[in-house]
């Protein structure tokens, strides 16, 4: 089998803390021994695709670490017994299913037989039965899902080099130290949450395993009990925290706060920095699953000078802005953002056969985002696929949203083109939100007269990473 692997526990003393779960602390040495036991269960005869359930549990996290240490490929699922797990199992034909929810999700499949074996240290696995499973690419490490904000999401093939390079770049960009303890505030089956898990373990830091969100009191109980120094938030979580009267006391206990997963208004980022206080740092980042996790980071010391930006590329990365002709444009000019770096994916996957493919991207990614470079710093201005024509006029739906959110004082809004020349603006809240928006002046949204419809919703539909599900609104 391949010798390519990613050892998240390679560094650190035997008795240094690696994983915390409830009141239990697992040292790096203990975690390595347990992971090795799981790896022996998997065997080393052929490279396998392993689906792991509930990675924010101790058994799930150890299974994930073991699969990567042993050189196999992995796909993570949270709440695997629900949603799209059965469909993904049919498409990808995992060789091994780890965790009871994954096993239950496969029970109806004709390609699996009821043969359950116990995994050391509390896991449950089922071996897949497939007459002729497609081989896996030697360097395939992870099959990850995109968040699916404008579609149903895609499956991304990531290599061991992708994971290693991105983890190292994030460690350097966000000043992760061996003394840090990060709480898993985000799902690990999406790229932002998983990148925090990777980067902190690689740096010799500790990961506190919790399924609670920063919007829950239970999360902050864990923060205080474990001595958490860092955690991550997406924009929707930030907006909630800025409305919480206890947020300043809670956030000021952190040494660093990592923010990514979508656009955040400059005013919200400024207020977040004030809430964290001078003893802490807020790192605002931009990334995509197709680039493993993150591509740029805004240094806290430059945040005031470059307000509204997403910072500079992480180590090893490069940003280019290209025009419609595919050629790079000059500084300050607008165009599509292209990223080059060792963390760019191998390509997409639809079925098991695609997992045998080699690198189809060559280290270059067209992000689909629009932006500008000023003094080497990236400023984003929406998505290419969010540029629409309304009565012959070009309308940026992301700019419409930003103007509405600003007029509403931070209340969330989402704009979609639901039919020709008709933009629907969905605003959270009740009639009072629409009154405020009308009082502000709808002409400021930049939509031709008669082409805008306003609607209120109790809550916008969102992906697990906090992004608006535009296809649900459409």
Short mmCIF file of C-alpha atoms in Angstrom, two decimals:
data_model
loop_
_atom_site.label_atom_id
_atom_site.label_comp_id
_atom_site.label_asym_id
_atom_site.label_seq_id
_atom_site.Cartn_x
_atom_site.Cartn_y
_atom_site.Cartn_z
CA UNK A 1 0.00 0.00 0.00
CA UNK A 2 1.02 3.65 -0.39
CA UNK A 3 3.50 5.12 2.08
CA UNK A 4 1.90 8.57 1.77
CA UNK A 5 0.34 9.64 5.06
CA UNK A 6 -0.44 12.60 7.28
CA UNK A 7 0.47 12.13 10.94
CA UNK A 8 -1.39 14.72 12.98
CA UNK A 9 0.26 13.46 16.17
CA UNK A 10 3.86 13.37 14.91
CA UNK A 11 5.12 16.17 17.16
CA UNK A 12 4.81 16.60 20.91
CA UNK A 13 5.85 14.75 24.04
CA UNK A 14 4.09 11.53 25.09
CA UNK A 15 2.38 13.21 28.04
CA UNK A 16 1.36 16.40 26.17
CA UNK A 17 -2.42 16.78 25.87
CA UNK A 18 -3.84 16.03 22.42
CA UNK A 19 -7.61 15.57 22.75
CA UNK A 20 -10.06 16.63 25.45
CA UNK A 21 -13.56 15.18 25.58
CA UNK A 22 -15.78 16.04 28.55
CA UNK A 23 -13.56 15.45 31.58
CA UNK A 24 -11.20 13.05 29.83
CA UNK A 25 -7.79 14.18 28.57
CA UNK A 26 -5.96 12.00 26.06
CA UNK A 27 -2.22 12.58 25.73
CA UNK A 28 -0.40 12.47 22.42
CA UNK A 29 1.24 9.20 23.36
CA UNK A 30 -2.07 7.61 24.31
CA UNK A 31 -3.74 8.91 21.16
CA UNK A 32 -0.93 7.53 18.99
CA UNK A 33 -1.25 4.10 20.59
CA UNK A 34 -5.03 4.04 20.14
CA UNK A 35 -4.78 5.27 16.55
CA UNK A 36 -2.24 2.56 15.80
CA UNK A 37 -4.68 -0.04 17.12
CA UNK A 38 -7.37 1.20 14.75
CA UNK A 39 -4.87 1.27 11.88
CA UNK A 40 -4.04 -2.40 12.50
CA UNK A 41 -7.74 -3.15 12.26
CA UNK A 42 -7.83 -1.46 8.83
CA UNK A 43 -4.85 -3.44 7.60
CA UNK A 44 -2.17 -2.40 5.13
CA UNK A 45 -2.84 -4.71 2.18
CA UNK A 46 -4.76 -2.21 0.03
CA UNK A 47 -5.65 1.47 0.26
CA UNK A 48 -9.21 1.85 1.53
CA UNK A 49 -11.85 4.56 1.55
CA UNK A 50 -13.10 4.86 5.13
CA UNK A 51 -16.24 6.78 6.11
CA UNK A 52 -16.02 8.03 9.69
CA UNK A 53 -19.04 9.11 11.69
CA UNK A 54 -19.15 11.80 14.39
CA UNK A 55 -15.53 13.04 14.25
CA UNK A 56 -16.18 15.44 17.14
CA UNK A 57 -16.37 12.45 19.49
CA UNK A 58 -13.27 10.84 20.94
CA UNK A 59 -13.76 7.59 19.01
CA UNK A 60 -14.50 9.47 15.77
CA UNK A 61 -11.50 11.78 16.11
CA UNK A 62 -9.18 8.83 16.82
CA UNK A 63 -10.57 6.92 13.84
CA UNK A 64 -9.94 9.91 11.58
CA UNK A 65 -6.37 10.36 12.85
CA UNK A 66 -5.75 6.62 12.41
CA UNK A 67 -6.95 6.54 8.80
CA UNK A 68 -4.61 9.39 7.81
CA UNK A 69 -1.68 7.95 9.80
CA UNK A 70 -2.12 4.64 7.98
CA UNK A 71 -2.23 6.19 4.50
CA UNK A 72 -5.86 5.39 3.67
CA UNK A 73 -8.46 7.85 2.35
CA UNK A 74 -11.31 9.18 4.47
CA UNK A 75 -14.65 10.91 4.30
CA UNK A 76 -16.20 12.45 7.41
CA UNK A 77 -19.89 12.56 8.24
CA UNK A 78 -21.70 14.17 11.13
CA UNK A 79 -25.14 12.82 11.99
CA UNK A 80 -24.51 10.23 9.30
CA UNK A 81 -27.81 8.47 9.88
CA UNK A 82 -29.68 11.41 8.40
CA UNK A 83 -29.65 13.52 5.25
CA UNK A 84 -27.56 12.51 2.29
CA UNK A 85 -25.40 9.79 3.88
CA UNK A 86 -27.14 6.84 2.15
CA UNK A 87 -26.81 8.56 -1.23
CA UNK A 88 -23.12 9.29 -0.66
CA UNK A 89 -22.49 5.70 0.39
CA UNK A 90 -24.08 4.48 -2.84
CA UNK A 91 -21.99 6.86 -4.93
CA UNK A 92 -18.62 6.37 -3.25
CA UNK A 93 -18.83 2.74 -2.07
CA UNK A 94 -16.64 3.15 1.06
CA UNK A 95 -14.55 0.07 1.89
CA UNK A 96 -15.05 0.57 5.61
CA UNK A 97 -17.79 2.35 7.57
CA UNK A 98 -16.81 3.52 11.05
CA UNK A 99 -19.43 4.51 13.58
CA UNK A 100 -22.93 3.16 14.20
CA UNK A 101 -24.71 5.88 12.21
CA UNK A 102 -22.66 5.13 9.10
CA UNK A 103 -23.45 1.44 9.49
CA UNK A 104 -27.18 2.14 9.80
CA UNK A 105 -27.11 4.41 6.75
CA UNK A 106 -25.72 1.58 4.63
CA UNK A 107 -28.14 -1.12 5.74
CA UNK A 108 -30.53 -0.63 2.83
CA UNK A 109 -27.77 -0.74 0.23
CA UNK A 110 -27.53 -3.87 -1.92
CA UNK A 111 -23.76 -3.43 -2.06
CA UNK A 112 -23.18 -4.03 1.66
CA UNK A 113 -23.52 -7.18 3.67
CA UNK A 114 -24.20 -7.43 7.39
CA UNK A 115 -20.70 -8.07 8.70
CA UNK A 116 -19.82 -5.92 11.69
CA UNK A 117 -16.46 -5.94 13.44
CA UNK A 118 -15.56 -4.03 16.57
CA UNK A 119 -12.92 -1.34 16.21
CA UNK A 120 -10.56 -0.92 19.21
CA UNK A 121 -11.60 1.74 21.72
CA UNK A 122 -15.31 1.85 21.14
CA UNK A 123 -15.81 2.30 17.40
CA UNK A 124 -17.97 0.12 15.17
CA UNK A 125 -17.09 -0.70 11.59
CA UNK A 126 -18.60 -2.55 8.68
CA UNK A 127 -16.57 -3.74 5.75
CA UNK A 128 -18.08 -2.96 2.37
CA UNK A 129 -18.78 -5.83 0.01
CA UNK A 130 -18.30 -4.80 -3.60
CA UNK A 131 -17.44 -7.17 -6.43
CA UNK A 132 -14.87 -4.91 -8.02
CA UNK A 133 -14.29 -1.65 -6.11
CA UNK A 134 -12.36 0.97 -8.05
CA UNK A 135 -8.81 1.55 -6.88
CA UNK A 136 -7.94 4.80 -5.13
CA UNK A 137 -5.33 7.33 -6.25
CA UNK A 138 -2.15 6.86 -4.25
CA UNK A 139 -2.11 10.43 -2.93
CA UNK A 140 -5.86 10.68 -2.15
CA UNK A 141 -6.34 11.56 1.51
CA UNK A 142 -9.77 13.14 1.97
CA UNK A 143 -13.08 13.39 0.15
CA UNK A 144 -14.61 16.65 1.40
CA UNK A 145 -17.96 18.30 0.76
CA UNK A 146 -18.45 21.91 -0.26
CA UNK A 147 -21.03 23.87 1.69
CA UNK A 148 -23.47 24.12 -1.20
CA UNK A 149 -24.61 27.72 -0.76
CA UNK A 150 -25.62 28.18 -4.41
CA UNK A 151 -26.04 24.49 -5.30
CA UNK A 152 -26.35 21.11 -3.63
CA UNK A 153 -22.61 21.04 -2.98
CA UNK A 154 -19.79 19.06 -4.57
CA UNK A 155 -17.34 16.38 -3.53
CA UNK A 156 -13.71 17.49 -3.52
CA UNK A 157 -10.68 15.20 -3.80
CA UNK A 158 -7.83 16.35 -1.53
CA UNK A 159 -4.33 14.90 -1.35
CA UNK A 160 -1.99 14.36 1.58
CA UNK A 161 0.16 17.23 0.26
CA UNK A 162 -2.94 19.47 0.24
CA UNK A 163 -3.62 18.74 3.92
CA UNK A 164 0.00 19.08 5.04
CA UNK A 165 0.67 22.34 3.21
CA UNK A 166 -2.56 24.03 4.26
CA UNK A 167 -2.17 23.04 7.92
CA UNK A 168 1.36 24.49 7.96
CA UNK A 169 0.20 27.69 6.24
CA UNK A 170 -2.61 28.20 8.76
CA UNK A 171 -0.31 27.57 11.72
CA UNK A 172 2.00 30.33 10.50
CA UNK A 173 -0.75 32.77 9.49
CA UNK A 174 -2.75 32.52 12.73
CA UNK A 175 0.13 32.19 15.22
CA UNK A 176 -0.93 28.83 16.66
CA UNK A 177 1.19 27.75 19.63
CA UNK A 178 1.72 24.45 21.34
CA UNK A 179 0.12 25.88 24.47
CA UNK A 180 -3.16 26.61 22.67
CA UNK A 181 -6.40 24.66 23.12
CA UNK A 182 -9.00 25.01 20.37
CA UNK A 183 -12.65 24.05 20.75
CA UNK A 184 -14.38 22.33 17.82
CA UNK A 185 -17.10 24.94 17.41
CA UNK A 186 -17.78 23.91 13.80
CA UNK A 187 -18.56 20.63 12.09
CA UNK A 188 -15.50 18.68 11.01
CA UNK A 189 -17.10 17.35 7.84
CA UNK A 190 -16.72 20.84 6.35
CA UNK A 191 -13.40 22.46 5.55
CA UNK A 192 -13.17 25.35 8.03
CA UNK A 193 -13.86 23.26 11.11
CA UNK A 194 -11.55 20.48 9.93
CA UNK A 195 -8.72 22.90 9.18
CA UNK A 196 -8.75 24.05 12.81
CA UNK A 197 -8.48 20.42 13.92
CA UNK A 198 -5.54 19.83 11.55
CA UNK A 199 -3.59 23.01 12.23
CA UNK A 200 -3.76 22.83 16.01
CA UNK A 201 -2.74 19.18 16.25
CA UNK A 202 0.11 19.75 13.79
CA UNK A 203 1.33 22.67 15.93
CA UNK A 204 1.38 20.48 19.03
CA UNK A 205 -1.70 22.18 20.49
CA UNK A 206 -4.75 20.53 22.05
CA UNK A 207 -8.21 20.03 20.54
CA UNK A 208 -11.28 20.17 22.78
CA UNK A 209 -14.01 18.00 21.26
CA UNK A 210 -17.49 19.48 21.55
CA UNK A 211 -20.57 19.46 19.34
CA UNK A 212 -21.88 22.65 20.97
CA UNK A 213 -21.93 25.98 19.13
CA UNK A 214 -20.77 29.38 20.48
CA UNK A 215 -24.47 30.30 20.41
CA UNK A 216 -25.05 27.80 23.26
CA UNK A 217 -24.25 28.20 26.96
CA UNK A 218 -22.85 24.66 27.02
CA UNK A 219 -20.07 25.71 24.67
CA UNK A 220 -18.88 28.47 26.98
CA UNK A 221 -19.04 26.10 29.94
CA UNK A 222 -16.56 23.89 28.06
CA UNK A 223 -14.42 26.94 27.24
CA UNK A 224 -14.09 27.82 30.91
CA UNK A 225 -13.65 24.23 32.11
CA UNK A 226 -10.95 23.34 29.58
CA UNK A 227 -9.14 26.68 29.43
CA UNK A 228 -9.86 27.14 25.73
CA UNK A 229 -7.62 29.77 24.07
CA UNK A 230 -9.01 29.69 20.53
CA UNK A 231 -12.11 28.85 18.55
CA UNK A 232 -13.69 29.51 15.16
CA UNK A 233 -16.82 31.29 14.03
CA UNK A 234 -18.69 31.85 10.79
CA UNK A 235 -20.40 35.19 10.01
CA UNK A 236 -23.84 34.06 11.21
CA UNK A 237 -22.33 33.11 14.58
CA UNK A 238 -20.53 36.43 14.78
CA UNK A 239 -23.79 38.31 14.21
CA UNK A 240 -25.40 36.33 17.03
CA UNK A 241 -22.50 36.98 19.40
CA UNK A 242 -22.55 40.72 18.72
CA UNK A 243 -26.17 40.79 19.91
CA UNK A 244 -25.45 38.72 23.03
CA UNK A 245 -24.92 40.91 26.13
CA UNK A 246 -22.54 38.28 27.56
CA UNK A 247 -20.36 38.12 24.45
CA UNK A 248 -17.72 40.60 25.59
CA UNK A 249 -17.00 38.69 28.80
CA UNK A 250 -16.96 35.39 26.95
CA UNK A 251 -14.85 36.48 23.97
CA UNK A 252 -12.32 38.35 26.09
CA UNK A 253 -11.23 35.00 27.58
CA UNK A 254 -9.81 33.92 24.20
CA UNK A 255 -6.29 34.50 22.91
CA UNK A 256 -7.39 34.17 19.30
CA UNK A 257 -10.61 34.01 17.34
CA UNK A 258 -10.67 32.55 13.81
CA UNK A 259 -13.39 33.84 11.49
CA UNK A 260 -14.12 32.48 8.00
CA UNK A 261 -16.92 30.89 5.99
CA UNK A 262 -18.30 33.89 4.13
CA UNK A 263 -18.35 37.69 3.89
CA UNK A 264 -18.49 39.72 7.08
CA UNK A 265 -19.15 43.44 7.11
CA UNK A 266 -16.25 45.66 8.14
CA UNK A 267 -18.34 47.16 10.93
CA UNK A 268 -19.11 43.72 12.38
CA UNK A 269 -15.43 42.76 12.26
CA UNK A 270 -14.51 46.00 14.00
CA UNK A 271 -17.06 45.39 16.76
CA UNK A 272 -15.81 41.82 17.12
CA UNK A 273 -12.24 43.03 17.64
CA UNK A 274 -13.50 45.43 20.30
CA UNK A 275 -15.37 42.59 22.05
CA UNK A 276 -12.31 40.33 22.07
CA UNK A 277 -10.23 43.16 23.51
CA UNK A 278 -6.54 44.04 23.30
CA UNK A 279 -5.35 40.76 24.82
CA UNK A 280 -6.83 38.73 21.95
CA UNK A 281 -6.52 38.60 18.17
CA UNK A 282 -9.17 38.19 15.48
CA UNK A 283 -7.96 36.46 12.31
CA UNK A 284 -10.35 36.97 9.39
CA UNK A 285 -9.80 34.49 6.58
CA UNK A 286 -11.01 33.57 3.12
CA UNK A 287 -11.02 30.07 1.76
CA UNK A 288 -12.76 27.34 -0.18
CA UNK A 289 -12.94 23.59 0.21
CA UNK A 290 -11.31 23.35 -3.22
CA UNK A 291 -8.21 24.94 -1.68
CA UNK A 292 -8.34 22.49 1.27
CA UNK A 293 -9.54 25.23 3.62
CA UNK A 294 -8.08 28.70 3.57
CA UNK A 295 -6.27 30.84 1.01
CA UNK A 296 -5.79 34.24 2.68
CA UNK A 297 -5.63 35.69 6.18
CA UNK A 298 -5.96 39.27 7.43
CA UNK A 299 -3.29 39.93 10.04
CA UNK A 300 -4.94 41.57 13.09
CA UNK A 301 -2.27 44.27 13.09
CA UNK A 302 -3.27 45.27 9.55
CA UNK A 303 -7.04 45.01 10.07
CA UNK A 304 -7.62 48.73 10.66
CA UNK A 305 -5.42 49.79 7.72
CA UNK A 306 -7.01 47.30 5.31
CA UNK A 307 -10.57 47.31 6.59
CA UNK A 308 -12.92 45.39 4.34
CA UNK A 309 -10.22 43.09 2.98
CA UNK A 310 -9.58 39.38 3.50
CA UNK A 311 -5.82 39.82 3.77
CA UNK A 312 -2.91 38.24 1.95
CA UNK A 313 -2.24 34.66 0.76
CA UNK A 314 -1.04 32.11 3.29
CA UNK A 315 2.51 30.79 2.88
CA UNK A 316 2.99 29.07 -0.48
CA UNK A 317 -0.09 30.66 -2.05
CA UNK A 318 -0.51 33.31 -4.72
CA UNK A 319 -3.53 35.38 -5.78
CA UNK A 320 -4.15 36.60 -9.35
CA UNK A 321 -7.01 38.74 -10.63
CA UNK A 322 -8.02 37.91 -14.20
CA UNK A 323 -10.34 39.57 -16.66
CA UNK A 324 -12.98 37.93 -18.91
CA UNK A 325 -10.21 37.07 -21.39
CA UNK A 326 -8.40 35.00 -18.76
CA UNK A 327 -5.44 37.40 -18.57
CA UNK A 328 -4.18 38.94 -15.36
CA UNK A 329 -5.31 42.53 -14.81
CA UNK A 330 -3.39 45.38 -13.21
CA UNK A 331 -3.36 46.33 -9.49
CA UNK A 332 -6.67 47.71 -8.26
CA UNK A 333 -8.65 46.40 -11.21
CA UNK A 334 -11.64 44.14 -10.77
CA UNK A 335 -11.86 40.55 -12.00
CA UNK A 336 -12.17 36.90 -11.03
CA UNK A 337 -9.94 35.69 -8.22
CA UNK A 338 -7.55 32.86 -9.11
CA UNK A 339 -5.50 31.07 -6.50
CA UNK A 340 -2.30 29.08 -6.97
CA UNK A 341 -0.76 26.93 -4.27
CA UNK A 342 0.05 23.44 -3.01
CA UNK A 343 -3.31 23.26 -1.22
CA UNK A 344 -5.40 23.31 -4.44
CA UNK A 345 -7.48 20.14 -4.80
CA UNK A 346 -6.88 17.22 -7.14
CA UNK A 347 -10.35 17.76 -8.62
CA UNK A 348 -14.01 16.92 -8.05
CA UNK A 349 -15.61 13.50 -7.67
CA UNK A 350 -19.05 12.18 -8.51
CA UNK A 351 -18.63 8.41 -8.12
CA UNK A 352 -16.12 5.90 -6.71
CA UNK A 353 -14.42 5.68 -10.11
CA UNK A 354 -13.40 9.36 -9.86
CA UNK A 355 -11.36 8.62 -6.73
CA UNK A 356 -8.78 6.90 -8.93
CA UNK A 357 -8.11 10.05 -10.96
CA UNK A 358 -4.85 11.95 -10.75
CA UNK A 359 -4.43 15.70 -10.22
CA UNK A 360 -6.63 17.57 -12.73
CA UNK A 361 -6.07 21.10 -11.37
CA UNK A 362 -2.30 21.52 -11.45
CA UNK A 363 -2.27 23.70 -8.35
CA UNK A 364 -4.53 26.39 -9.85
CA UNK A 365 -8.09 27.27 -8.85
CA UNK A 366 -10.60 29.64 -10.43
CA UNK A 367 -12.54 30.59 -7.32
CA UNK A 368 -15.65 32.07 -8.96
CA UNK A 369 -15.24 35.10 -6.69
CA UNK A 370 -14.80 38.68 -7.85
CA UNK A 371 -12.16 40.86 -6.26
CA UNK A 372 -9.33 43.37 -6.47
CA UNK A 373 -5.72 43.43 -5.27
CA UNK A 374 -4.49 46.62 -3.61
CA UNK A 375 -0.92 46.62 -2.35
CA UNK A 376 -1.03 42.84 -2.43
CA UNK A 377 -4.12 42.72 -0.20
CA UNK A 378 -7.30 41.05 -1.50
CA UNK A 379 -10.72 42.73 -1.43
CA UNK A 380 -13.72 40.61 -2.43
CA UNK A 381 -16.79 41.98 -4.23
CA UNK A 382 -19.11 39.01 -4.67
CA UNK A 383 -19.48 35.93 -6.83
CA UNK A 384 -19.27 35.64 -10.60
CA UNK A 385 -22.48 33.58 -10.59
CA UNK A 386 -24.21 36.28 -8.53
CA UNK A 387 -23.90 38.84 -11.32
CA UNK A 388 -27.27 39.02 -13.09
CA UNK A 389 -28.99 41.11 -15.77
CA UNK A 390 -32.18 42.95 -14.75
CA UNK A 391 -33.87 44.90 -17.55
CA UNK A 392 -30.51 44.99 -19.31
CA UNK A 393 -28.68 46.41 -16.29
CA UNK A 394 -25.95 44.48 -14.50
CA UNK A 395 -26.87 43.82 -10.85
CA UNK A 396 -24.54 42.35 -8.22
CA UNK A 397 -26.78 40.39 -5.86
CA UNK A 398 -24.08 40.29 -3.19
CA UNK A 399 -23.85 44.10 -3.31
CA UNK A 400 -27.66 44.29 -2.98
CA UNK A 401 -27.46 42.12 0.14
CA UNK A 402 -24.62 44.14 1.63
CA UNK A 403 -26.52 47.41 1.15
CA UNK A 404 -29.66 45.92 2.71
CA UNK A 405 -27.80 44.50 5.71
CA UNK A 406 -26.10 47.85 6.26
CA UNK A 407 -29.42 49.70 6.09
CA UNK A 408 -30.95 47.23 8.55
CA UNK A 409 -28.13 47.57 11.05
CA UNK A 410 -26.87 44.03 10.63
CA UNK A 411 -30.13 42.12 10.13
CA UNK A 412 -29.51 39.26 7.70
CA UNK A 413 -30.85 39.45 4.14
CA UNK A 414 -30.54 37.36 0.98
CA UNK A 415 -31.15 38.38 -2.63
CA UNK A 416 -32.01 35.91 -5.39
CA UNK A 417 -33.15 36.17 -9.01
CA UNK A 418 -36.21 33.93 -9.05
CA UNK A 419 -37.56 34.81 -12.49
CA UNK A 420 -36.47 37.06 -15.37
CA UNK A 421 -36.04 40.68 -14.24
CA UNK A 422 -37.34 39.96 -10.72
CA UNK A 423 -35.09 40.11 -7.66
CA UNK A 424 -36.53 38.78 -4.41
CA UNK A 425 -34.95 40.17 -1.26
CA UNK A 426 -35.59 37.95 1.78
CA UNK A 427 -35.11 39.75 5.09
CA UNK A 428 -35.05 38.13 8.52
CA UNK A 429 -37.57 39.53 10.98
CA UNK A 430 -41.08 40.90 10.61
CA UNK A 431 -42.79 43.86 8.94
CA UNK A 432 -40.69 46.30 10.97
CA UNK A 433 -37.61 45.20 9.00
CA UNK A 434 -39.30 46.06 5.71
CA UNK A 435 -40.42 49.44 7.10
CA UNK A 436 -36.83 50.28 8.04
CA UNK A 437 -35.60 49.23 4.61
CA UNK A 438 -38.23 51.30 2.80
CA UNK A 439 -37.49 54.31 5.02
CA UNK A 440 -33.81 54.01 4.13
CA UNK A 441 -34.62 54.09 0.42
CA UNK A 442 -34.88 51.11 -1.89
CA UNK A 443 -33.18 52.98 -4.73
CA UNK A 444 -29.92 52.52 -2.80
CA UNK A 445 -30.06 48.80 -3.53
CA UNK A 446 -29.23 49.40 -7.19
CA UNK A 447 -32.18 47.46 -8.67
CA UNK A 448 -34.25 48.96 -11.52
CA UNK A 449 -37.68 50.24 -10.35
CA UNK A 450 -40.43 47.66 -10.33
CA UNK A 451 -38.01 44.71 -10.31
CA UNK A 452 -37.71 44.21 -6.56
CA UNK A 453 -39.95 42.11 -4.32
CA UNK A 454 -39.50 42.13 -0.53
CA UNK A 455 -40.24 39.18 1.71
CA UNK A 456 -39.71 38.50 5.40
CA UNK A 457 -38.59 35.17 6.82
CA UNK A 458 -38.20 34.09 10.43
CA UNK A 459 -34.79 32.62 9.58
CA UNK A 460 -32.87 32.26 6.34
CA UNK A 461 -32.04 28.67 5.34
CA UNK A 462 -28.35 28.02 5.94
CA UNK A 463 -25.74 25.36 5.34
CA UNK A 464 -24.02 23.67 8.32
CA UNK A 465 -21.18 26.17 7.88
CA UNK A 466 -23.55 29.12 8.20
CA UNK A 467 -23.85 30.21 4.56
CA UNK A 468 -27.23 31.06 3.08
CA UNK A 469 -28.72 28.28 0.96
CA UNK A 470 -29.63 30.39 -2.08
CA UNK A 471 -30.92 27.41 -4.07
CA UNK A 472 -33.52 26.80 -1.32
CA UNK A 473 -34.76 30.37 -1.70
CA UNK A 474 -34.84 30.06 -5.47
#
